Structures are given as C-alpha cells and as structure tokens.
C-alpha cells in the first residue's frame, strides 16, 4: 500500500513521501498561478481549477487567494461560491455539494494527529517526524458556512444547513438546520 493509499484510508502515513510531495508541489504551482491571475481571465481560471481539483462542476467561483494541500482530493458541486482566504487541507476527500456559499477565511481540515506528544512525535536519533492520519469531510447541497468557521476532520454537514460565522464544527450537523458556536451546535430547524 502506498503512502497516498494509507492517507486516503485514514491510516498513519508519511507526509514527506515522494509521491505526496510531487502532488503538493503541483498544487503549489497551480495555486500560485491561480492566485496571481487577473480576475477577468475567466477561461484561464477555469482551466487551472479543472487541473487542480478532482471535480469542479459548472458555475463554481473561487475568490483569491485560495489555499489547499493537494487539490486533487477536492470535489465541488455546481454554482458553489468560495470567498477569499479559504484554506482546505485536503489530505483526504473534501466534498462540497451544489449551491454552496463558503464565506471568507473558512478552514476545512481533514488531517489529524495523536493528542499526546509522546504518541505524535517519532524520534530516530537526532531526527524526528510526526504521525498524521486523515478523515474525509462532506458538505451537502445548499449549505452556507459563515466566515472564520473551522470544519474538523470527519465532519458531515447535511443539505440546506446554515453555519453561523466563527463556528468550530467538531461533529456532524444534520440537514435543514441553523447551527453555530464553539463548539458548533444546532440552534433550530429551518423548514
């Protein structure tokens, strides 16, 4: 099993593996190009995003700057808008449905580490490395995520959800609700 396979299976993996570094560097080049591109060059923006992401439906609009680890683990549904300064750590799959609104400074994380330093850090002589595993994130259709929100690894957000600004989403959120807070919790149903 490759380190990429381990990463996508949620097992501990070596983030400095040559295949993963190649993916990382490819994404850095595409992001640099995208983030420095004139906003009027729509076809060029589309071309870069299509090369970066696993899947990008029509009508997806991403403001710059935008940041991600690999890009190829991200799928975005039609007519979704992602505002400026978003960070998607796509060490595992990030799936976003159609008609989404992702506000500025939203962070979506799929990577996690053991909590105890003694379990997280592996020492080998004078060198050390750390253990990393991943969990996918899934966001349904018609979801609005308010600015400065953070989505934790393994979280699933249902369809037609509104997440209030500044929320820390640590657990799954069912469909058709308003949720916000730290930690994020369901406030009321949206019928």
PDB file of N, CA, C and O in Angstrom, residues 46-78:
ATOM      1  N   UNK A  46     -10.788  28.892 -14.992  1.00  0.00           N
ATOM      2  CA  UNK A  46     -11.477  27.592 -15.121  1.00  0.00           C
ATOM      3  C   UNK A  46     -10.493  26.475 -15.443  1.00  0.00           C
ATOM      4  O   UNK A  46     -10.572  25.384 -14.880  1.00  0.00           O
ATOM      5  N   UNK A  47      -9.568  26.751 -16.345  1.00  0.00           N
ATOM      6  CA  UNK A  47      -8.571  25.751 -16.741  1.00  0.00           C
ATOM      7  C   UNK A  47      -7.732  25.319 -15.547  1.00  0.00           C
ATOM      8  O   UNK A  47      -7.524  24.121 -15.310  1.00  0.00           O
ATOM      9  N   UNK A  48      -7.270  26.281 -14.767  1.00  0.00           N
ATOM     10  CA  UNK A  48      -6.409  25.969 -13.617  1.00  0.00           C
ATOM     11  C   UNK A  48      -7.184  25.172 -12.576  1.00  0.00           C
ATOM     12  O   UNK A  48      -6.692  24.161 -12.064  1.00  0.00           O
ATOM     13  N   UNK A  49      -8.400  25.601 -12.252  1.00  0.00           N
ATOM     14  CA  UNK A  49      -9.190  24.884 -11.242  1.00  0.00           C
ATOM     15  C   UNK A  49      -9.519  23.464 -11.695  1.00  0.00           C
ATOM     16  O   UNK A  49      -9.538  22.536 -10.884  1.00  0.00           O
ATOM     17  N   UNK A  50      -9.767  23.282 -12.978  1.00  0.00           N
ATOM     18  CA  UNK A  50     -10.042  21.945 -13.502  1.00  0.00           C
ATOM     19  C   UNK A  50      -8.821  21.037 -13.384  1.00  0.00           C
ATOM     20  O   UNK A  50      -8.959  19.832 -13.171  1.00  0.00           O
ATOM     21  N   UNK A  51      -7.623  21.598 -13.508  1.00  0.00           N
ATOM     22  CA  UNK A  51      -6.395  20.817 -13.331  1.00  0.00           C
ATOM     23  C   UNK A  51      -6.116  20.543 -11.854  1.00  0.00           C
ATOM     24  O   UNK A  51      -5.537  19.519 -11.501  1.00  0.00           O
ATOM     25  N   UNK A  52      -6.533  21.474 -10.982  1.00  0.00           N
ATOM     26  CA  UNK A  52      -6.232  21.371  -9.558  1.00  0.00           C
ATOM     27  C   UNK A  52      -7.140  20.374  -8.847  1.00  0.00           C
ATOM     28  O   UNK A  52      -6.671  19.541  -8.077  1.00  0.00           O
ATOM     29  N   UNK A  53      -8.445  20.436  -9.102  1.00  0.00           N
ATOM     30  CA  UNK A  53      -9.423  19.665  -8.328  1.00  0.00           C
ATOM     31  C   UNK A  53      -9.727  18.309  -8.953  1.00  0.00           C
ATOM     32  O   UNK A  53      -9.615  18.124 -10.161  1.00  0.00           O
ATOM     33  N   UNK A  54     -10.184  17.389  -8.101  1.00  0.00           N
ATOM     34  CA  UNK A  54     -10.674  16.102  -8.586  1.00  0.00           C
ATOM     35  C   UNK A  54     -11.909  16.325  -9.461  1.00  0.00           C
ATOM     36  O   UNK A  54     -12.055  15.731 -10.518  1.00  0.00           O
ATOM     37  N   UNK A  55     -12.816  17.206  -8.984  1.00  0.00           N
ATOM     38  CA  UNK A  55     -14.033  17.514  -9.737  1.00  0.00           C
ATOM     39  C   UNK A  55     -14.456  18.941  -9.427  1.00  0.00           C
ATOM     40  O   UNK A  55     -14.442  19.365  -8.268  1.00  0.00           O
ATOM     41  N   UNK A  56     -14.824  19.667 -10.478  1.00  0.00           N
ATOM     42  CA  UNK A  56     -15.354  21.022 -10.344  1.00  0.00           C
ATOM     43  C   UNK A  56     -16.483  21.158 -11.349  1.00  0.00           C
ATOM     44  O   UNK A  56     -16.267  21.114 -12.547  1.00  0.00           O
ATOM     45  N   UNK A  57     -17.699  21.301 -10.828  1.00  0.00           N
ATOM     46  CA  UNK A  57     -18.868  21.443 -11.701  1.00  0.00           C
ATOM     47  C   UNK A  57     -18.916  22.856 -12.292  1.00  0.00           C
ATOM     48  O   UNK A  57     -18.146  23.739 -11.904  1.00  0.00           O
ATOM     49  N   UNK A  58     -19.856  23.071 -13.181  1.00  0.00           N
ATOM     50  CA  UNK A  58     -20.002  24.388 -13.799  1.00  0.00           C
ATOM     51  C   UNK A  58     -20.507  25.401 -12.776  1.00  0.00           C
ATOM     52  O   UNK A  58     -21.202  25.060 -11.820  1.00  0.00           O
ATOM     53  N   UNK A  59     -20.128  26.638 -12.989  1.00  0.00           N
ATOM     54  CA  UNK A  59     -20.605  27.722 -12.140  1.00  0.00           C
ATOM     55  C   UNK A  59     -19.869  27.873 -10.819  1.00  0.00           C
ATOM     56  O   UNK A  59     -20.226  28.730 -10.005  1.00  0.00           O
ATOM     57  N   UNK A  60     -18.829  27.076 -10.581  1.00  0.00           N
ATOM     58  CA  UNK A  60     -18.045  27.228  -9.350  1.00  0.00           C
ATOM     59  C   UNK A  60     -17.203  28.501  -9.464  1.00  0.00           C
ATOM     60  O   UNK A  60     -16.551  28.736 -10.481  1.00  0.00           O
ATOM     61  N   UNK A  61     -17.225  29.307  -8.411  1.00  0.00           N
ATOM     62  CA  UNK A  61     -16.449  30.548  -8.390  1.00  0.00           C
ATOM     63  C   UNK A  61     -15.631  30.560  -7.114  1.00  0.00           C
ATOM     64  O   UNK A  61     -16.179  30.423  -6.022  1.00  0.00           O
ATOM     65  N   UNK A  62     -14.326  30.732  -7.250  1.00  0.00           N
ATOM     66  CA  UNK A  62     -13.436  30.756  -6.093  1.00  0.00           C
ATOM     67  C   UNK A  62     -12.640  32.052  -6.106  1.00  0.00           C
ATOM     68  O   UNK A  62     -11.870  32.312  -7.030  1.00  0.00           O
ATOM     69  N   UNK A  63     -12.844  32.860  -5.077  1.00  0.00           N
ATOM     70  CA  UNK A  63     -12.098  34.108  -4.921  1.00  0.00           C
ATOM     71  C   UNK A  63     -10.667  33.815  -4.507  1.00  0.00           C
ATOM     72  O   UNK A  63     -10.389  32.794  -3.874  1.00  0.00           O
ATOM     73  N   UNK A  64      -9.784  34.726  -4.833  1.00  0.00           N
ATOM     74  CA  UNK A  64      -8.382  34.593  -4.441  1.00  0.00           C
ATOM     75  C   UNK A  64      -8.093  35.493  -3.256  1.00  0.00           C
ATOM     76  O   UNK A  64      -8.795  36.491  -3.057  1.00  0.00           O
ATOM     77  N   UNK A  65      -7.087  35.147  -2.453  1.00  0.00           N
ATOM     78  CA  UNK A  65      -6.326  33.925  -2.568  1.00  0.00           C
ATOM     79  C   UNK A  65      -7.091  32.727  -2.012  1.00  0.00           C
ATOM     80  O   UNK A  65      -7.941  32.869  -1.131  1.00  0.00           O
ATOM     81  N   UNK A  66      -6.777  31.567  -2.556  1.00  0.00           N
ATOM     82  CA  UNK A  66      -7.327  30.288  -2.118  1.00  0.00           C
ATOM     83  C   UNK A  66      -6.143  29.359  -1.858  1.00  0.00           C
ATOM     84  O   UNK A  66      -5.150  29.409  -2.575  1.00  0.00           O
ATOM     85  N   UNK A  67      -6.272  28.510  -0.833  1.00  0.00           N
ATOM     86  CA  UNK A  67      -5.182  27.622  -0.460  1.00  0.00           C
ATOM     87  C   UNK A  67      -5.697  26.206  -0.227  1.00  0.00           C
ATOM     88  O   UNK A  67      -6.792  26.022   0.302  1.00  0.00           O
ATOM     89  N   UNK A  68      -4.900  25.214  -0.612  1.00  0.00           N
ATOM     90  CA  UNK A  68      -5.193  23.813  -0.310  1.00  0.00           C
ATOM     91  C   UNK A  68      -3.879  23.047  -0.300  1.00  0.00           C
ATOM     92  O   UNK A  68      -2.841  23.586  -0.700  1.00  0.00           O
ATOM     93  N   UNK A  69      -3.914  21.806   0.176  1.00  0.00           N
ATOM     94  CA  UNK A  69      -2.697  20.996   0.201  1.00  0.00           C
ATOM     95  C   UNK A  69      -2.422  20.341  -1.147  1.00  0.00           C
ATOM     96  O   UNK A  69      -1.349  20.474  -1.705  1.00  0.00           O
ATOM     97  N   UNK A  70      -3.395  19.590  -1.654  1.00  0.00           N
ATOM     98  CA  UNK A  70      -3.193  18.810  -2.874  1.00  0.00           C
ATOM     99  C   UNK A  70      -4.160  19.179  -3.999  1.00  0.00           C
ATOM    100  O   UNK A  70      -3.844  19.012  -5.158  1.00  0.00           O
ATOM    101  N   UNK A  71      -5.350  19.603  -3.657  1.00  0.00           N
ATOM    102  CA  UNK A  71      -6.338  19.952  -4.662  1.00  0.00           C
ATOM    103  C   UNK A  71      -7.058  18.756  -5.241  1.00  0.00           C
ATOM    104  O   UNK A  71      -8.273  18.765  -5.375  1.00  0.00           O
ATOM    105  N   UNK A  72      -6.319  17.700  -5.557  1.00  0.00           N
ATOM    106  CA  UNK A  72      -6.912  16.560  -6.246  1.00  0.00           C
ATOM    107  C   UNK A  72      -7.858  15.745  -5.368  1.00  0.00           C
ATOM    108  O   UNK A  72      -8.505  14.828  -5.859  1.00  0.00           O
ATOM    109  N   UNK A  73      -7.972  16.079  -4.101  1.00  0.00           N
ATOM    110  CA  UNK A  73      -8.923  15.403  -3.210  1.00  0.00           C
ATOM    111  C   UNK A  73     -10.166  16.252  -2.961  1.00  0.00           C
ATOM    112  O   UNK A  73     -10.956  15.956  -2.070  1.00  0.00           O
ATOM    113  N   UNK A  74     -10.344  17.318  -3.750  1.00  0.00           N
ATOM    114  CA  UNK A  74     -11.464  18.245  -3.565  1.00  0.00           C
ATOM    115  C   UNK A  74     -12.443  18.104  -4.723  1.00  0.00           C
ATOM    116  O   UNK A  74     -12.047  18.131  -5.892  1.00  0.00           O
ATOM    117  N   UNK A  75     -13.742  17.969  -4.374  1.00  0.00           N
ATOM    118  CA  UNK A  75     -14.825  17.957  -5.364  1.00  0.00           C
ATOM    119  C   UNK A  75     -15.850  19.013  -4.967  1.00  0.00           C
ATOM    120  O   UNK A  75     -16.274  19.057  -3.805  1.00  0.00           O
ATOM    121  N   UNK A  76     -16.258  19.845  -5.949  1.00  0.00           N
ATOM    122  CA  UNK A  76     -17.165  20.956  -5.667  1.00  0.00           C
ATOM    123  C   UNK A  76     -18.314  20.937  -6.669  1.00  0.00           C
ATOM    124  O   UNK A  76     -18.094  20.922  -7.877  1.00  0.00           O
ATOM    125  N   UNK A  77     -19.542  20.982  -6.147  1.00  0.00           N
ATOM    126  CA  UNK A  77     -20.739  20.955  -6.972  1.00  0.00           C
ATOM    127  C   UNK A  77     -21.055  22.283  -7.630  1.00  0.00           C
ATOM    128  O   UNK A  77     -20.502  23.336  -7.275  1.00  0.00           O
ATOM    129  N   UNK A  78     -21.985  22.243  -8.563  1.00  0.00           N
ATOM    130  CA  UNK A  78     -22.303  23.401  -9.409  1.00  0.00           C
ATOM    131  C   UNK A  78     -22.779  24.608  -8.602  1.00  0.00           C
ATOM    132  O   UNK A  78     -23.426  24.478  -7.561  1.00  0.00           O
TER     133      UNK A  78
END
